[in-house]
Amino acid sequence: MSLETLENCPVCGHTNFENHLLVEDYTVSHEQFHICRCSSCSFLFTNPRPREASIGGYYASQDYISHHDDRKDLMSSVYTSVRNYTLRQKVGMINDLAKRRGSLLDIGCGTGAFLNAAKDDGWKISGTEPDPDARGIASGRVGAPVFENIQAAEIQQKSFDIISLWHVLEHVHQLNETIKWIGTHLNPGGKVIIAVPNPESADARKYGPQWAAYDVPRHLYHFTKASMQNLLGRHGLQVAEVRPMWFDSFYVSMLSTKYKSGKVRLAESFISGAISNIRGTKPSVNTSSLIYVVSKK
């Protein structure tokens, strides 16, 4: 696979980095990738990384669950069961954040489960998904075109009340360009929802390089609360609220035990997830994954 080396920090632009962690791709290639830390702003990012044109090969696995609906193993069953529950929570969240059921763009919509749930609840939906197989499933599910990316003409001419990125921003090569585009296409009073893993969580500290949510090289960035605020602030956006994703700690711990010992350890995963959630409530929200509710400054 073709790799590229970043010479500048994607957030602050500085050129001094240090190797922070060496992590294996447990899902596809079993190659090892460095996670670097910016010496100036402490942003964590995978470097070197696959080029945008060639990274598709690192998603080519039935183990990459968000792009498939047909797996029946333990991890897929857990993922699907939790997803069906959290869909209701996600739709409830956008209803609480918006004054009305308006226009929604879901960037990186996968197989379209959230997009379809929002549509059924009365939202005017648009979606993007770069993976062609997942995009086809999503389009069939919602009964409308789902586009490859935000550069599609049908997306470019619109603006939105809610723009959501559920575990997507960490995958986006054009990071600053995407954040800038989102700010431009967000309606006055609109909200952006960004869900990403949290490398400062208790389960991340416990599992170290075996923490499944590092997910190199598909995860290009590893956002802390400070680096997320820093990135958004440079584009006229701000974090209005941080919310927990309670179930992620259990699911990520299940995968992490598998990476660490070769098999899923359910008891350890439950205890690790519970501890991470408990420690992630005080003094502020700091769970395995975080939801950032974002608005314009």
PDB file of C-alpha atoms in Angstrom:
ATOM      1  CA  MET A   1       0.000   0.000   0.000  1.00  0.00           C
ATOM      2  CA  SER A   2       1.197   3.512  -0.800  1.00  0.00           C
ATOM      3  CA  LEU A   3       1.977   5.629   2.260  1.00  0.00           C
ATOM      4  CA  GLU A   4       2.376   9.372   2.724  1.00  0.00           C
ATOM      5  CA  THR A   5       4.261  11.154   5.488  1.00  0.00           C
ATOM      6  CA  LEU A   6       2.787  14.344   6.905  1.00  0.00           C
ATOM      7  CA  GLU A   7       5.346  17.114   7.353  1.00  0.00           C
ATOM      8  CA  ASN A   8       2.971  19.431   9.243  1.00  0.00           C
ATOM      9  CA  CYS A   9       0.606  18.868  12.136  1.00  0.00           C
ATOM     10  CA  PRO A  10      -2.945  18.733  10.725  1.00  0.00           C
ATOM     11  CA  VAL A  11      -4.199  21.041  13.493  1.00  0.00           C
ATOM     12  CA  CYS A  12      -1.535  23.655  14.194  1.00  0.00           C
ATOM     13  CA  GLY A  13       0.810  23.278  11.228  1.00  0.00           C
ATOM     14  CA  HIS A  14       3.995  22.786  13.252  1.00  0.00           C
ATOM     15  CA  THR A  15       6.703  20.471  11.967  1.00  0.00           C
ATOM     16  CA  ASN A  16       8.049  18.892  15.145  1.00  0.00           C
ATOM     17  CA  PHE A  17       6.567  15.491  16.078  1.00  0.00           C
ATOM     18  CA  GLU A  18       7.539  12.645  18.346  1.00  0.00           C
ATOM     19  CA  ASN A  19       6.576   8.988  18.077  1.00  0.00           C
ATOM     20  CA  HIS A  20       3.933   8.383  20.724  1.00  0.00           C
ATOM     21  CA  LEU A  21       2.833   4.790  20.153  1.00  0.00           C
ATOM     22  CA  LEU A  22       3.418   1.910  17.739  1.00  0.00           C
ATOM     23  CA  VAL A  23       0.123   0.152  16.970  1.00  0.00           C
ATOM     24  CA  GLU A  24      -0.760  -2.905  14.879  1.00  0.00           C
ATOM     25  CA  ASP A  25      -3.580  -3.042  12.350  1.00  0.00           C
ATOM     26  CA  TYR A  26      -5.397  -6.032  13.860  1.00  0.00           C
ATOM     27  CA  THR A  27      -8.283  -5.945  11.372  1.00  0.00           C
ATOM     28  CA  VAL A  28      -6.740  -6.254   7.915  1.00  0.00           C
ATOM     29  CA  SER A  29      -3.021  -6.004   7.243  1.00  0.00           C
ATOM     30  CA  HIS A  30      -1.305  -6.660  10.625  1.00  0.00           C
ATOM     31  CA  GLU A  31       1.170  -3.952   9.668  1.00  0.00           C
ATOM     32  CA  GLN A  32       2.388  -1.571  12.348  1.00  0.00           C
ATOM     33  CA  PHE A  33       1.833   2.181  12.263  1.00  0.00           C
ATOM     34  CA  HIS A  34       3.216   5.005  14.351  1.00  0.00           C
ATOM     35  CA  ILE A  35       0.922   7.416  16.152  1.00  0.00           C
ATOM     36  CA  CYS A  36       2.781  10.721  16.417  1.00  0.00           C
ATOM     37  CA  ARG A  37       2.257  13.513  18.910  1.00  0.00           C
ATOM     38  CA  CYS A  38       2.704  17.116  17.834  1.00  0.00           C
ATOM     39  CA  SER A  39       5.342  18.749  20.033  1.00  0.00           C
ATOM     40  CA  SER A  40       3.472  22.059  19.847  1.00  0.00           C
ATOM     41  CA  CYS A  41      -0.253  21.272  20.328  1.00  0.00           C
ATOM     42  CA  SER A  42      -0.093  17.560  21.379  1.00  0.00           C
ATOM     43  CA  PHE A  43      -2.404  16.423  18.571  1.00  0.00           C
ATOM     44  CA  LEU A  44      -2.181  12.663  17.933  1.00  0.00           C
ATOM     45  CA  PHE A  45      -2.208  11.414  14.349  1.00  0.00           C
ATOM     46  CA  THR A  46      -1.185   8.329  12.399  1.00  0.00           C
ATOM     47  CA  ASN A  47       1.992   9.069  10.458  1.00  0.00           C
ATOM     48  CA  PRO A  48       2.981   7.810   7.901  1.00  0.00           C
ATOM     49  CA  ARG A  49      -0.481   6.846   6.689  1.00  0.00           C
ATOM     50  CA  PRO A  50      -2.034   5.331   3.542  1.00  0.00           C
ATOM     51  CA  ARG A  51      -2.788   7.786   0.783  1.00  0.00           C
ATOM     52  CA  GLU A  52      -6.439   8.623   0.228  1.00  0.00           C
ATOM     53  CA  ALA A  53      -6.436   6.883  -3.147  1.00  0.00           C
ATOM     54  CA  SER A  54      -5.127   3.608  -1.719  1.00  0.00           C
ATOM     55  CA  ILE A  55      -6.612   3.359   1.779  1.00  0.00           C
ATOM     56  CA  GLY A  56      -9.638   1.412   0.523  1.00  0.00           C
ATOM     57  CA  GLY A  57      -7.679  -1.819   0.805  1.00  0.00           C
ATOM     58  CA  TYR A  58      -7.459  -1.363   4.568  1.00  0.00           C
ATOM     59  CA  TYR A  59     -11.266  -1.474   4.780  1.00  0.00           C
ATOM     60  CA  ALA A  60     -11.505  -4.680   2.717  1.00  0.00           C
ATOM     61  CA  SER A  61     -12.544  -7.039   5.498  1.00  0.00           C
ATOM     62  CA  GLN A  62     -15.794  -8.588   6.686  1.00  0.00           C
ATOM     63  CA  ASP A  63     -14.547  -7.690  10.176  1.00  0.00           C
ATOM     64  CA  TYR A  64     -15.156  -4.011   9.360  1.00  0.00           C
ATOM     65  CA  ILE A  65     -18.702  -4.214  10.677  1.00  0.00           C
ATOM     66  CA  SER A  66     -20.016  -0.729   9.904  1.00  0.00           C
ATOM     67  CA  HIS A  67     -19.785  -1.485   6.164  1.00  0.00           C
ATOM     68  CA  HIS A  68     -21.718  -4.780   6.320  1.00  0.00           C
ATOM     69  CA  ASP A  69     -25.121  -5.920   7.557  1.00  0.00           C
ATOM     70  CA  ASP A  70     -24.766  -9.658   7.028  1.00  0.00           C
ATOM     71  CA  ARG A  71     -22.251 -10.878   9.634  1.00  0.00           C
ATOM     72  CA  LYS A  72     -23.600 -13.237  12.324  1.00  0.00           C
ATOM     73  CA  ASP A  73     -20.623 -13.739  14.663  1.00  0.00           C
ATOM     74  CA  LEU A  74     -20.507 -12.579  18.294  1.00  0.00           C
ATOM     75  CA  MET A  75     -18.980  -9.151  17.654  1.00  0.00           C
ATOM     76  CA  SER A  76     -21.387  -8.407  14.823  1.00  0.00           C
ATOM     77  CA  SER A  77     -24.383  -9.491  16.889  1.00  0.00           C
ATOM     78  CA  VAL A  78     -23.323  -7.258  19.777  1.00  0.00           C
ATOM     79  CA  TYR A  79     -22.677  -4.345  17.410  1.00  0.00           C
ATOM     80  CA  THR A  80     -26.071  -4.724  15.706  1.00  0.00           C
ATOM     81  CA  SER A  81     -27.991  -5.057  18.976  1.00  0.00           C
ATOM     82  CA  VAL A  82     -26.366  -1.969  20.454  1.00  0.00           C
ATOM     83  CA  ARG A  83     -26.804  -0.029  17.201  1.00  0.00           C
ATOM     84  CA  ASN A  84     -30.534  -0.703  17.123  1.00  0.00           C
ATOM     85  CA  TYR A  85     -30.863   0.708  20.648  1.00  0.00           C
ATOM     86  CA  THR A  86     -28.632   3.718  20.112  1.00  0.00           C
ATOM     87  CA  LEU A  87     -30.423   4.691  16.894  1.00  0.00           C
ATOM     88  CA  ARG A  88     -33.389   5.782  18.986  1.00  0.00           C
ATOM     89  CA  GLN A  89     -31.077   7.780  21.221  1.00  0.00           C
ATOM     90  CA  LYS A  90     -29.426   9.476  18.249  1.00  0.00           C
ATOM     91  CA  VAL A  91     -32.735  10.477  16.697  1.00  0.00           C
ATOM     92  CA  GLY A  92     -33.881  11.743  20.076  1.00  0.00           C
ATOM     93  CA  MET A  93     -30.705  13.807  20.333  1.00  0.00           C
ATOM     94  CA  ILE A  94     -31.142  15.586  17.004  1.00  0.00           C
ATOM     95  CA  ASN A  95     -34.793  16.252  17.861  1.00  0.00           C
ATOM     96  CA  ASP A  96     -33.701  17.874  21.130  1.00  0.00           C
ATOM     97  CA  LEU A  97     -31.001  19.950  19.448  1.00  0.00           C
ATOM     98  CA  ALA A  98     -33.132  21.255  16.578  1.00  0.00           C
ATOM     99  CA  LYS A  99     -36.160  23.507  16.792  1.00  0.00           C
ATOM    100  CA  ARG A 100     -37.881  21.451  14.129  1.00  0.00           C
ATOM    101  CA  ARG A 101     -37.400  18.331  12.041  1.00  0.00           C
ATOM    102  CA  GLY A 102     -35.467  20.054   9.316  1.00  0.00           C
ATOM    103  CA  SER A 103     -32.584  19.075   7.052  1.00  0.00           C
ATOM    104  CA  LEU A 104     -29.982  16.505   8.058  1.00  0.00           C
ATOM    105  CA  LEU A 105     -26.704  15.540   6.417  1.00  0.00           C
ATOM    106  CA  ASP A 106     -25.048  12.371   7.697  1.00  0.00           C
ATOM    107  CA  ILE A 107     -21.433  12.292   6.489  1.00  0.00           C
ATOM    108  CA  GLY A 108     -20.064   8.763   6.262  1.00  0.00           C
ATOM    109  CA  CYS A 109     -23.442   7.157   6.777  1.00  0.00           C
ATOM    110  CA  GLY A 110     -22.226   3.560   6.376  1.00  0.00           C
ATOM    111  CA  THR A 111     -25.147   1.291   5.512  1.00  0.00           C
ATOM    112  CA  GLY A 112     -27.645   4.058   6.308  1.00  0.00           C
ATOM    113  CA  ALA A 113     -29.228   2.863   9.558  1.00  0.00           C
ATOM    114  CA  PHE A 114     -29.193   6.276  11.272  1.00  0.00           C
ATOM    115  CA  LEU A 115     -30.151   8.069   8.074  1.00  0.00           C
ATOM    116  CA  ASN A 116     -33.181   5.820   7.661  1.00  0.00           C
ATOM    117  CA  ALA A 117     -34.231   6.218  11.293  1.00  0.00           C
ATOM    118  CA  ALA A 118     -34.082  10.010  10.924  1.00  0.00           C
ATOM    119  CA  LYS A 119     -36.074   9.841   7.698  1.00  0.00           C
ATOM    120  CA  ASP A 120     -38.768   7.745   9.395  1.00  0.00           C
ATOM    121  CA  ASP A 121     -38.959  10.398  12.117  1.00  0.00           C
ATOM    122  CA  GLY A 122     -39.680  13.181   9.626  1.00  0.00           C
ATOM    123  CA  TRP A 123     -36.243  14.585   8.769  1.00  0.00           C
ATOM    124  CA  LYS A 124     -35.274  15.664   5.250  1.00  0.00           C
ATOM    125  CA  ILE A 125     -32.161  13.552   4.780  1.00  0.00           C
ATOM    126  CA  SER A 126     -28.980  13.611   2.743  1.00  0.00           C
ATOM    127  CA  GLY A 127     -26.080  11.215   3.115  1.00  0.00           C
ATOM    128  CA  THR A 128     -22.558  10.500   1.919  1.00  0.00           C
ATOM    129  CA  GLU A 129     -20.544   7.287   2.070  1.00  0.00           C
ATOM    130  CA  PRO A 130     -17.245   6.633   0.259  1.00  0.00           C
ATOM    131  CA  ASP A 131     -17.417   2.821   0.381  1.00  0.00           C
ATOM    132  CA  PRO A 132     -19.378   1.717  -2.715  1.00  0.00           C
ATOM    133  CA  ASP A 133     -20.842  -1.431  -1.171  1.00  0.00           C
ATOM    134  CA  ALA A 134     -22.030   0.334   1.970  1.00  0.00           C
ATOM    135  CA  ARG A 135     -23.306   3.231  -0.148  1.00  0.00           C
ATOM    136  CA  GLY A 136     -25.405   0.866  -2.223  1.00  0.00           C
ATOM    137  CA  ILE A 137     -26.930  -0.687   0.891  1.00  0.00           C
ATOM    138  CA  ALA A 138     -27.646   2.754   2.345  1.00  0.00           C
ATOM    139  CA  SER A 139     -29.272   4.027  -0.836  1.00  0.00           C
ATOM    140  CA  GLY A 140     -31.530   1.000  -1.001  1.00  0.00           C
ATOM    141  CA  ARG A 141     -32.413   1.342   2.664  1.00  0.00           C
ATOM    142  CA  VAL A 142     -33.428   5.006   2.541  1.00  0.00           C
ATOM    143  CA  GLY A 143     -34.903   4.869  -0.955  1.00  0.00           C
ATOM    144  CA  ALA A 144     -32.866   7.848  -2.167  1.00  0.00           C
ATOM    145  CA  PRO A 145     -29.407   8.516  -3.607  1.00  0.00           C
ATOM    146  CA  VAL A 146     -26.492   8.466  -1.178  1.00  0.00           C
ATOM    147  CA  PHE A 147     -23.466  10.289  -2.551  1.00  0.00           C
ATOM    148  CA  GLU A 148     -19.796   9.404  -2.480  1.00  0.00           C
ATOM    149  CA  ASN A 149     -18.665  12.578  -0.711  1.00  0.00           C
ATOM    150  CA  ILE A 150     -19.600  16.147   0.185  1.00  0.00           C
ATOM    151  CA  GLN A 151     -18.281  17.408  -3.154  1.00  0.00           C
ATOM    152  CA  ALA A 152     -21.313  15.965  -4.954  1.00  0.00           C
ATOM    153  CA  ALA A 153     -23.250  18.742  -6.713  1.00  0.00           C
ATOM    154  CA  GLU A 154     -26.482  17.690  -5.024  1.00  0.00           C
ATOM    155  CA  ILE A 155     -24.855  18.222  -1.607  1.00  0.00           C
ATOM    156  CA  GLN A 156     -22.887  21.357  -2.445  1.00  0.00           C
ATOM    157  CA  GLN A 157     -26.001  23.412  -3.153  1.00  0.00           C
ATOM    158  CA  LYS A 158     -27.630  22.654   0.192  1.00  0.00           C
ATOM    159  CA  SER A 159     -27.288  23.778   3.795  1.00  0.00           C
ATOM    160  CA  PHE A 160     -28.366  21.843   6.850  1.00  0.00           C
ATOM    161  CA  ASP A 161     -29.829  22.153  10.331  1.00  0.00           C
ATOM    162  CA  ILE A 162     -27.913  19.109  11.570  1.00  0.00           C
ATOM    163  CA  ILE A 163     -24.663  17.700  10.184  1.00  0.00           C
ATOM    164  CA  SER A 164     -23.603  14.442  11.806  1.00  0.00           C
ATOM    165  CA  LEU A 165     -20.371  12.477  11.690  1.00  0.00           C
ATOM    166  CA  TRP A 166     -20.758   9.306  13.744  1.00  0.00           C
ATOM    167  CA  HIS A 167     -17.239   7.881  14.083  1.00  0.00           C
ATOM    168  CA  VAL A 168     -16.246   9.426  10.773  1.00  0.00           C
ATOM    169  CA  LEU A 169     -13.987  12.456  11.310  1.00  0.00           C
ATOM    170  CA  GLU A 170     -11.069  10.274  12.407  1.00  0.00           C
ATOM    171  CA  HIS A 171     -11.157   8.691   8.912  1.00  0.00           C
ATOM    172  CA  VAL A 172     -11.127  11.864   6.791  1.00  0.00           C
ATOM    173  CA  HIS A 173      -7.915  12.691   4.923  1.00  0.00           C
ATOM    174  CA  GLN A 174      -8.979  16.274   4.109  1.00  0.00           C
ATOM    175  CA  LEU A 175      -9.494  17.226   7.745  1.00  0.00           C
ATOM    176  CA  ASN A 176      -9.364  21.027   7.683  1.00  0.00           C
ATOM    177  CA  GLU A 177     -11.137  21.252   4.340  1.00  0.00           C
ATOM    178  CA  THR A 178     -13.976  19.126   5.726  1.00  0.00           C
ATOM    179  CA  ILE A 179     -14.388  21.201   8.884  1.00  0.00           C
ATOM    180  CA  LYS A 180     -14.369  24.399   6.819  1.00  0.00           C
ATOM    181  CA  TRP A 181     -17.011  22.940   4.468  1.00  0.00           C
ATOM    182  CA  ILE A 182     -19.209  21.952   7.406  1.00  0.00           C
ATOM    183  CA  GLY A 183     -19.108  25.470   8.834  1.00  0.00           C
ATOM    184  CA  THR A 184     -20.072  26.922   5.466  1.00  0.00           C
ATOM    185  CA  HIS A 185     -23.024  24.536   4.982  1.00  0.00           C
ATOM    186  CA  LEU A 186     -24.447  24.741   8.514  1.00  0.00           C
ATOM    187  CA  ASN A 187     -27.643  26.775   8.827  1.00  0.00           C
ATOM    188  CA  PRO A 188     -27.799  29.591  11.399  1.00  0.00           C
ATOM    189  CA  GLY A 189     -28.551  28.003  14.754  1.00  0.00           C
ATOM    190  CA  GLY A 190     -27.662  24.571  13.371  1.00  0.00           C
ATOM    191  CA  LYS A 191     -25.607  21.948  15.169  1.00  0.00           C
ATOM    192  CA  VAL A 192     -22.832  19.576  14.184  1.00  0.00           C
ATOM    193  CA  ILE A 193     -22.587  16.214  15.930  1.00  0.00           C
ATOM    194  CA  ILE A 194     -19.128  14.641  15.950  1.00  0.00           C
ATOM    195  CA  ALA A 195     -18.592  11.275  17.639  1.00  0.00           C
ATOM    196  CA  VAL A 196     -14.995  10.031  17.948  1.00  0.00           C
ATOM    197  CA  PRO A 197     -12.962   7.685  20.164  1.00  0.00           C
ATOM    198  CA  ASN A 198     -11.241   9.202  23.169  1.00  0.00           C
ATOM    199  CA  PRO A 199      -7.581   8.203  23.743  1.00  0.00           C
ATOM    200  CA  GLU A 200      -7.696   9.767  27.215  1.00  0.00           C
ATOM    201  CA  SER A 201     -10.341   7.303  28.467  1.00  0.00           C
ATOM    202  CA  ALA A 202      -9.641   4.696  31.135  1.00  0.00           C
ATOM    203  CA  ASP A 203      -9.968   1.794  28.700  1.00  0.00           C
ATOM    204  CA  ALA A 204      -7.479   3.459  26.324  1.00  0.00           C
ATOM    205  CA  ARG A 205      -4.985   3.715  29.160  1.00  0.00           C
ATOM    206  CA  LYS A 206      -5.630   0.113  30.201  1.00  0.00           C
ATOM    207  CA  TYR A 207      -5.079  -1.507  26.802  1.00  0.00           C
ATOM    208  CA  GLY A 208      -2.390   0.791  25.413  1.00  0.00           C
ATOM    209  CA  PRO A 209      -1.374  -0.241  21.868  1.00  0.00           C
ATOM    210  CA  GLN A 210      -4.019  -3.009  21.924  1.00  0.00           C
ATOM    211  CA  TRP A 211      -6.827  -0.468  22.444  1.00  0.00           C
ATOM    212  CA  ALA A 212      -9.143  -1.319  19.577  1.00  0.00           C
ATOM    213  CA  ALA A 213     -10.289   2.249  18.955  1.00  0.00           C
ATOM    214  CA  TYR A 214      -6.863   3.284  17.694  1.00  0.00           C
ATOM    215  CA  ASP A 215      -7.835   1.182  14.635  1.00  0.00           C
ATOM    216  CA  VAL A 216      -4.818   2.191  12.560  1.00  0.00           C
ATOM    217  CA  PRO A 217      -4.448   3.010   9.758  1.00  0.00           C
ATOM    218  CA  ARG A 218      -8.160   3.627   9.151  1.00  0.00           C
ATOM    219  CA  HIS A 219      -8.179   6.081  12.056  1.00  0.00           C
ATOM    220  CA  LEU A 220      -5.937   8.880  10.859  1.00  0.00           C
ATOM    221  CA  TYR A 221      -6.439  11.074  13.952  1.00  0.00           C
ATOM    222  CA  HIS A 222      -6.937  10.427  17.661  1.00  0.00           C
ATOM    223  CA  PHE A 223      -8.814  13.373  19.154  1.00  0.00           C
ATOM    224  CA  THR A 224      -8.644  14.554  22.740  1.00  0.00           C
ATOM    225  CA  LYS A 225     -11.077  17.159  23.998  1.00  0.00           C
ATOM    226  CA  ALA A 226      -8.356  19.805  23.818  1.00  0.00           C
ATOM    227  CA  SER A 227      -7.343  18.981  20.247  1.00  0.00           C
ATOM    228  CA  MET A 228     -10.961  18.850  19.079  1.00  0.00           C
ATOM    229  CA  GLN A 229     -11.636  22.302  20.520  1.00  0.00           C
ATOM    230  CA  ASN A 230      -8.413  23.591  18.975  1.00  0.00           C
ATOM    231  CA  LEU A 231      -9.260  22.238  15.521  1.00  0.00           C
ATOM    232  CA  LEU A 232     -12.837  23.521  15.510  1.00  0.00           C
ATOM    233  CA  GLY A 233     -11.832  26.923  16.839  1.00  0.00           C
ATOM    234  CA  ARG A 234      -9.580  27.484  13.869  1.00  0.00           C
ATOM    235  CA  HIS A 235     -12.647  27.260  11.630  1.00  0.00           C
ATOM    236  CA  GLY A 236     -15.070  29.451  13.556  1.00  0.00           C
ATOM    237  CA  LEU A 237     -16.754  26.573  15.409  1.00  0.00           C
ATOM    238  CA  GLN A 238     -16.915  25.693  19.075  1.00  0.00           C
ATOM    239  CA  VAL A 239     -17.801  22.761  21.294  1.00  0.00           C
ATOM    240  CA  ALA A 240     -21.102  23.592  22.946  1.00  0.00           C
ATOM    241  CA  GLU A 241     -21.435  20.307  24.837  1.00  0.00           C
ATOM    242  CA  VAL A 242     -19.679  16.960  25.325  1.00  0.00           C
ATOM    243  CA  ARG A 243     -21.754  13.818  25.838  1.00  0.00           C
ATOM    244  CA  PRO A 244     -20.730  10.218  26.622  1.00  0.00           C
ATOM    245  CA  MET A 245     -21.207   7.126  24.468  1.00  0.00           C
ATOM    246  CA  TRP A 246     -21.760   4.557  27.199  1.00  0.00           C
ATOM    247  CA  PHE A 247     -21.824   1.389  25.108  1.00  0.00           C
ATOM    248  CA  ASP A 248     -18.573   2.023  23.257  1.00  0.00           C
ATOM    249  CA  SER A 249     -16.458   1.240  26.314  1.00  0.00           C
ATOM    250  CA  PHE A 250     -17.853  -2.312  26.449  1.00  0.00           C
ATOM    251  CA  TYR A 251     -17.609  -2.984  22.722  1.00  0.00           C
ATOM    252  CA  VAL A 252     -14.103  -1.522  22.447  1.00  0.00           C
ATOM    253  CA  SER A 253     -13.000  -3.504  25.509  1.00  0.00           C
ATOM    254  CA  MET A 254     -14.306  -6.705  23.901  1.00  0.00           C
ATOM    255  CA  LEU A 255     -12.231  -6.084  20.793  1.00  0.00           C
ATOM    256  CA  SER A 256      -9.232  -5.004  22.862  1.00  0.00           C
ATOM    257  CA  THR A 257      -9.209  -8.237  24.869  1.00  0.00           C
ATOM    258  CA  LYS A 258      -9.323 -10.129  21.588  1.00  0.00           C
ATOM    259  CA  TYR A 259      -6.338  -8.192  20.274  1.00  0.00           C
ATOM    260  CA  LYS A 260      -4.462  -8.659  23.548  1.00  0.00           C
ATOM    261  CA  SER A 261      -5.076 -12.373  24.199  1.00  0.00           C
ATOM    262  CA  GLY A 262      -6.429 -13.804  20.955  1.00  0.00           C
ATOM    263  CA  LYS A 263     -10.013 -14.216  22.157  1.00  0.00           C
ATOM    264  CA  VAL A 264     -12.824 -12.099  23.552  1.00  0.00           C
ATOM    265  CA  ARG A 265     -12.883 -12.114  27.351  1.00  0.00           C
ATOM    266  CA  LEU A 266     -16.429 -11.151  28.260  1.00  0.00           C
ATOM    267  CA  ALA A 267     -15.985 -10.780  32.023  1.00  0.00           C
ATOM    268  CA  GLU A 268     -12.889  -8.617  31.646  1.00  0.00           C
ATOM    269  CA  SER A 269     -14.592  -6.565  28.930  1.00  0.00           C
ATOM    270  CA  PHE A 270     -17.610  -5.857  31.113  1.00  0.00           C
ATOM    271  CA  ILE A 271     -15.488  -4.844  34.095  1.00  0.00           C
ATOM    272  CA  SER A 272     -13.174  -2.715  31.959  1.00  0.00           C
ATOM    273  CA  GLY A 273     -16.113  -1.003  30.257  1.00  0.00           C
ATOM    274  CA  ALA A 274     -17.868  -0.315  33.546  1.00  0.00           C
ATOM    275  CA  ILE A 275     -14.726   1.125  35.126  1.00  0.00           C
ATOM    276  CA  SER A 276     -14.114   3.302  32.080  1.00  0.00           C
ATOM    277  CA  ASN A 277     -17.646   4.681  32.242  1.00  0.00           C
ATOM    278  CA  ILE A 278     -17.447   5.329  35.986  1.00  0.00           C
ATOM    279  CA  ARG A 279     -14.108   7.100  35.680  1.00  0.00           C
ATOM    280  CA  GLY A 280     -15.415   8.922  32.630  1.00  0.00           C
ATOM    281  CA  THR A 281     -18.028  10.869  34.584  1.00  0.00           C
ATOM    282  CA  LYS A 282     -15.842  12.919  36.938  1.00  0.00           C
ATOM    283  CA  PRO A 283     -14.601  15.591  36.941  1.00  0.00           C
ATOM    284  CA  SER A 284     -15.908  15.826  33.368  1.00  0.00           C
ATOM    285  CA  VAL A 285     -17.156  13.496  30.617  1.00  0.00           C
ATOM    286  CA  ASN A 286     -14.222  11.340  29.513  1.00  0.00           C
ATOM    287  CA  THR A 287     -15.643   7.997  28.331  1.00  0.00           C
ATOM    288  CA  SER A 288     -14.290   5.633  25.654  1.00  0.00           C
ATOM    289  CA  SER A 289     -15.988   7.641  22.891  1.00  0.00           C
ATOM    290  CA  LEU A 290     -17.324  11.167  23.074  1.00  0.00           C
ATOM    291  CA  ILE A 291     -20.052  13.064  21.255  1.00  0.00           C
ATOM    292  CA  TYR A 292     -19.204  16.692  20.573  1.00  0.00           C
ATOM    293  CA  VAL A 293     -22.182  18.972  19.990  1.00  0.00           C
ATOM    294  CA  VAL A 294     -20.750  21.810  17.916  1.00  0.00           C
ATOM    295  CA  SER A 295     -22.090  25.233  16.940  1.00  0.00           C
ATOM    296  CA  LYS A 296     -20.827  28.318  15.195  1.00  0.00           C
ATOM    297  CA  LYS A 297     -19.050  30.892  17.345  1.00  0.00           C
TER     298      LYS A 297
END
